Amino acid sequence: MEPVQPTVSIVGAGPAGFALAADLQSSGKNVLVYSHPTHLRHAKSVLGNGGRLQVTGAINGFATLRITCNIEEAITFSKVMILTVPSTGQETVLQELKRFDLRRHTIIAVPGNLFSLIAGMDVGCILETNLSPYSCRMDDGDLIVLGKKSRILIAPLRRDLSPAIYNAVRNIFPVELRWCSSVIEVCLSNVNGVFHPLMMLMNAGRIENTAGDFLLYRDGLTNSVANAMLAVDRVRIRIGNSFGLHLESAVGISNECYGQGFANLVDLAQNSPPHNKLKAPGDLENRNISEDVPDLLVCWYSLAVKLGIDASPIQAVIILVEMATGVSYLESGRNLRKLNLEGISRSELVERFRRKRRVSNERKALTIVSRL
Ligand SMILES: NC(=O)c1ccc[n+]([C@@H]2O[C@H](COP(=O)([O-])OP(=O)(O)OC[C@H]3O[C@@H](n4cnc5c(N)ncnc54)[C@H](OP(=O)(O)O)[C@@H]3O)[C@@H](O)[C@H]2O)c1
């Protein structure tokens, strides 16, 4: 009998979703990509080519992708759905998903940015990762994969993840997974919140003057920018400490995910191939601000306030971004109200997400396999 091909629905038809789809297909998975019907910016050209997509860089070749704009088709296609929309698009997707019974589905948000706390629906299992496995861009309808991470961080919302789901998720992802103690640890490990907003803010004049005609990391992450990032990073690590976590520095997490060994932020900016060729965006209306400020910095800041941690470096970044853009991110972003954490006390918050000693899912799964 032919082995059954695992199926995966990918919700989000941008470079990150396409890279994952192409990579999964090349390893024998059966993939369907869903694009929201009003968000066809990238899907349009691929659909126009009959689903054919040229991929260059860290992944190479042609992929023929199956794409749908019908969410019901994506739900029926697979019990495993990977969300690759930016976190700013998760609410829109949730409105679509909420019309269906997903109690037997597993949803993995890549990246999550605490998607599981805003989901507000009964799903079999929700997991989230800290980053996308790929650094990638669309260029004239082609996909360029600048880098593929060797590892990303992941956690389920509920700690009682069954070994069957654990194994299914581990077998689907084309990169190594480090299982974290909670979705809070995963969110604190999305180091884009440390890198992106400050690089944008501290280079705002240059971005607007040149319409982004410079290399964001290589030219824009200098010593003083790195110093400001380190101040934000220290707050992030202190928030982690309150939950019993010993988080790596931002450069440490980036090193872990890309399998690199850079000594510091400037070293990474100068020498990391997936970073040092990235052009700056043409203006400040970019997800380096519009995603990472409301869905990471506001979230970290709100947690810090609840925990009684001085988060003035993060607050300073948010306020400056609000002054520069006129957008009230503290109000619209993932504050405690949006995360459904407003009513709980500091100790309840810590208890809910604290690192606990437990038998790891990996050990549980291995025990079960060895008993078979
Ligand atoms: N690409 C990378 O190198 C990279 C690296 C690290 C992390 N990530 C993260 O991975 C995620 C996806 O990245 P990406 O580059 O693929 O993003 P993207 O192209 O900006 O968006 C992915 C898809 O989501 C759609 N979308 C955007 N807003 C939406 C909304 N409100 N409702 C429904 N659909 C919406 C986009 O459609 P439209 O464009 O038509 O709106 C696109 O089809 C982001 O969170 C990003 O920060 C990406």
GROMACS .gro file of N, CA and C in nm, residues 286-346:
model
  183
  286ASN      N    1   0.583   5.028   0.724
  286ASN     CA    2   0.637   4.896   0.693
  286ASN      C    3   0.617   4.808   0.814
  287ARG      N    4   0.610   4.676   0.791
  287ARG     CA    5   0.578   4.590   0.905
  287ARG      C    6   0.686   4.587   1.014
  288ASN      N    7   0.809   4.632   0.978
  288ASN     CA    8   0.911   4.646   1.083
  288ASN      C    9   0.860   4.737   1.195
  289ILE      N   10   0.768   4.827   1.158
  289ILE     CA   11   0.701   4.913   1.257
  289ILE      C   12   0.559   4.861   1.281
  290SER      N   13   0.481   4.847   1.173
  290SER     CA   14   0.336   4.826   1.189
  290SER      C   15   0.300   4.689   1.245
  291GLU      N   16   0.390   4.593   1.239
  291GLU     CA   17   0.368   4.463   1.302
  291GLU      C   18   0.447   4.454   1.435
  292ASP      N   19   0.574   4.491   1.429
  292ASP     CA   20   0.660   4.464   1.545
  292ASP      C   21   0.637   4.558   1.663
  293VAL      N   22   0.586   4.679   1.636
  293VAL     CA   23   0.557   4.768   1.750
  293VAL      C   24   0.428   4.726   1.820
  294PRO      N   25   0.313   4.716   1.749
  294PRO     CA   26   0.190   4.680   1.822
  294PRO      C   27   0.188   4.537   1.874
  295ASP      N   28   0.247   4.443   1.800
  295ASP     CA   29   0.228   4.302   1.835
  295ASP      C   30   0.346   4.240   1.909
  296LEU      N   31   0.455   4.316   1.923
  296LEU     CA   32   0.565   4.267   2.008
  296LEU      C   33   0.596   4.369   2.119
  297LEU      N   34   0.634   4.493   2.079
  297LEU     CA   35   0.676   4.587   2.183
  297LEU      C   36   0.563   4.624   2.278
  298VAL      N   37   0.442   4.646   2.225
  298VAL     CA   38   0.330   4.681   2.314
  298VAL      C   39   0.300   4.564   2.407
  299CYS      N   40   0.308   4.444   2.352
  299CYS     CA   41   0.283   4.325   2.432
  299CYS      C   42   0.389   4.311   2.542
  300TRP      N   43   0.517   4.326   2.508
  300TRP     CA   44   0.625   4.316   2.608
  300TRP      C   45   0.610   4.426   2.713
  301TYR      N   46   0.580   4.547   2.666
  301TYR     CA   47   0.566   4.660   2.758
  301TYR      C   48   0.451   4.635   2.857
  302SER      N   49   0.337   4.587   2.805
  302SER     CA   50   0.220   4.565   2.890
  302SER      C   51   0.249   4.456   2.994
  303LEU      N   52   0.319   4.352   2.952
  303LEU     CA   53   0.356   4.246   3.047
  303LEU      C   54   0.449   4.304   3.155
  304ALA      N   55   0.546   4.386   3.111
  304ALA     CA   56   0.643   4.442   3.206
  304ALA      C   57   0.572   4.529   3.310
  305VAL      N   58   0.477   4.610   3.266
  305VAL     CA   59   0.406   4.698   3.360
  305VAL      C   60   0.333   4.611   3.464
  306LYS      N   61   0.266   4.507   3.417
  306LYS     CA   62   0.193   4.419   3.508
  306LYS      C   63   0.289   4.351   3.607
  307LEU      N   64   0.409   4.321   3.559
  307LEU     CA   65   0.506   4.249   3.644
  307LEU      C   66   0.585   4.343   3.734
  308GLY      N   67   0.565   4.474   3.716
  308GLY     CA   68   0.637   4.572   3.798
  308GLY      C   69   0.782   4.591   3.754
  309ILE      N   70   0.807   4.572   3.625
  309ILE     CA   71   0.943   4.587   3.571
  309ILE      C   72   0.955   4.724   3.502
  310ASP      N   73   1.067   4.793   3.524
  310ASP     CA   74   1.088   4.921   3.456
  310ASP      C   75   1.111   4.895   3.307
  311ALA      N   76   1.013   4.934   3.226
  311ALA     CA   77   1.024   4.908   3.082
  311ALA      C   78   1.039   5.039   3.005
  312SER      N   79   1.103   5.139   3.069
  312SER     CA   80   1.111   5.270   3.001
  312SER      C   81   1.182   5.265   2.864
  313PRO      N   82   1.284   5.179   2.842
  313PRO     CA   83   1.342   5.177   2.706
  313PRO      C   84   1.239   5.133   2.600
  314ILE      N   85   1.155   5.036   2.634
  314ILE     CA   86   1.054   4.991   2.537
  314ILE      C   87   0.947   5.100   2.521
  315GLN      N   88   0.908   5.159   2.634
  315GLN     CA   89   0.807   5.266   2.629
  315GLN      C   90   0.858   5.382   2.541
  316ALA      N   91   0.988   5.414   2.554
  316ALA     CA   92   1.045   5.525   2.476
  316ALA      C   93   1.033   5.495   2.326
  317VAL      N   94   1.061   5.372   2.288
  317VAL     CA   95   1.053   5.336   2.145
  317VAL      C   96   0.908   5.349   2.097
  318ILE      N   97   0.815   5.297   2.177
  318ILE     CA   98   0.674   5.301   2.135
  318ILE      C   99   0.629   5.447   2.121
  319ILE      N  100   0.666   5.531   2.219
  319ILE     CA  101   0.620   5.670   2.214
  319ILE      C  102   0.682   5.742   2.094
  320LEU      N  103   0.810   5.720   2.069
  320LEU     CA  104   0.872   5.786   1.953
  320LEU      C  105   0.807   5.741   1.822
  321VAL      N  106   0.777   5.610   1.813
  321VAL     CA  107   0.711   5.560   1.692
  321VAL      C  108   0.572   5.625   1.680
  322GLU      N  109   0.502   5.637   1.792
  322GLU     CA  110   0.369   5.701   1.787
  322GLU      C  111   0.383   5.847   1.742
  323MET      N  112   0.486   5.916   1.792
  323MET     CA  113   0.506   6.057   1.752
  323MET      C  114   0.539   6.066   1.603
  324ALA      N  115   0.619   5.970   1.554
  324ALA     CA  116   0.662   5.977   1.413
  324ALA      C  117   0.552   5.936   1.317
  325THR      N  118   0.466   5.843   1.359
  325THR     CA  119   0.367   5.789   1.264
  325THR      C  120   0.225   5.841   1.289
  326GLY      N  121   0.201   5.892   1.411
  326GLY     CA  122   0.065   5.938   1.444
  326GLY      C  123  -0.030   5.822   1.476
  327VAL      N  124   0.024   5.703   1.488
  327VAL     CA  125  -0.062   5.587   1.518
  327VAL      C  126  -0.053   5.555   1.668
  328SER      N  127  -0.169   5.535   1.733
  328SER     CA  128  -0.169   5.507   1.878
  328SER      C  129  -0.149   5.358   1.903
  329TYR      N  130  -0.025   5.313   1.892
  329TYR     CA  131   0.000   5.169   1.902
  329TYR      C  132  -0.028   5.113   2.042
  330LEU      N  133  -0.008   5.196   2.146
  330LEU     CA  134  -0.035   5.144   2.282
  330LEU      C  135  -0.181   5.106   2.296
  331GLU      N  136  -0.266   5.179   2.225
  331GLU     CA  137  -0.410   5.154   2.231
  331GLU      C  138  -0.449   5.038   2.137
  332SER      N  139  -0.393   5.042   2.014
  332SER     CA  140  -0.438   4.944   1.914
  332SER      C  141  -0.362   4.812   1.920
  333GLY      N  142  -0.244   4.812   1.986
  333GLY     CA  143  -0.159   4.693   1.985
  333GLY      C  144  -0.203   4.588   2.085
  334ARG      N  145  -0.123   4.484   2.097
  334ARG     CA  146  -0.157   4.370   2.184
  334ARG      C  147  -0.125   4.404   2.330
  335ASN      N  148  -0.211   4.491   2.384
  335ASN     CA  149  -0.200   4.523   2.527
  335ASN      C  150  -0.272   4.412   2.606
  336LEU      N  151  -0.273   4.423   2.738
  336LEU     CA  152  -0.330   4.313   2.818
  336LEU      C  153  -0.478   4.291   2.787
  337ARG      N  154  -0.548   4.400   2.753
  337ARG     CA  155  -0.691   4.385   2.720
  337ARG      C  156  -0.706   4.298   2.595
  338LYS      N  157  -0.626   4.330   2.492
  338LYS     CA  158  -0.635   4.253   2.366
  338LYS      C  159  -0.593   4.106   2.389
  339LEU      N  160  -0.501   4.088   2.483
  339LEU     CA  161  -0.450   3.951   2.507
  339LEU      C  162  -0.537   3.873   2.605
  340ASN      N  163  -0.648   3.935   2.645
  340ASN     CA  164  -0.740   3.872   2.742
  340ASN      C  165  -0.669   3.840   2.874
  341LEU      N  166  -0.577   3.929   2.913
  341LEU     CA  167  -0.503   3.910   3.039
  341LEU      C  168  -0.529   4.024   3.137
  342GLU      N  169  -0.622   4.114   3.101
  342GLU     CA  170  -0.636   4.237   3.178
  342GLU      C  171  -0.677   4.213   3.323
  343GLY      N  172  -0.772   4.120   3.339
  343GLY     CA  173  -0.829   4.104   3.473
  343GLY      C  174  -0.743   4.026   3.571
  344ILE      N  175  -0.634   3.966   3.526
  344ILE     CA  176  -0.566   3.874   3.618
  344ILE      C  177  -0.456   3.946   3.697
  345SER      N  178  -0.428   3.891   3.815
  345SER     CA  179  -0.328   3.955   3.902
  345SER      C  180  -0.187   3.918   3.853
  346ARG      N  181  -0.089   3.989   3.910
  346ARG     CA  182   0.050   3.960   3.873
  346ARG      C  183   0.083   3.813   3.901
   0.00000   0.00000   0.00000
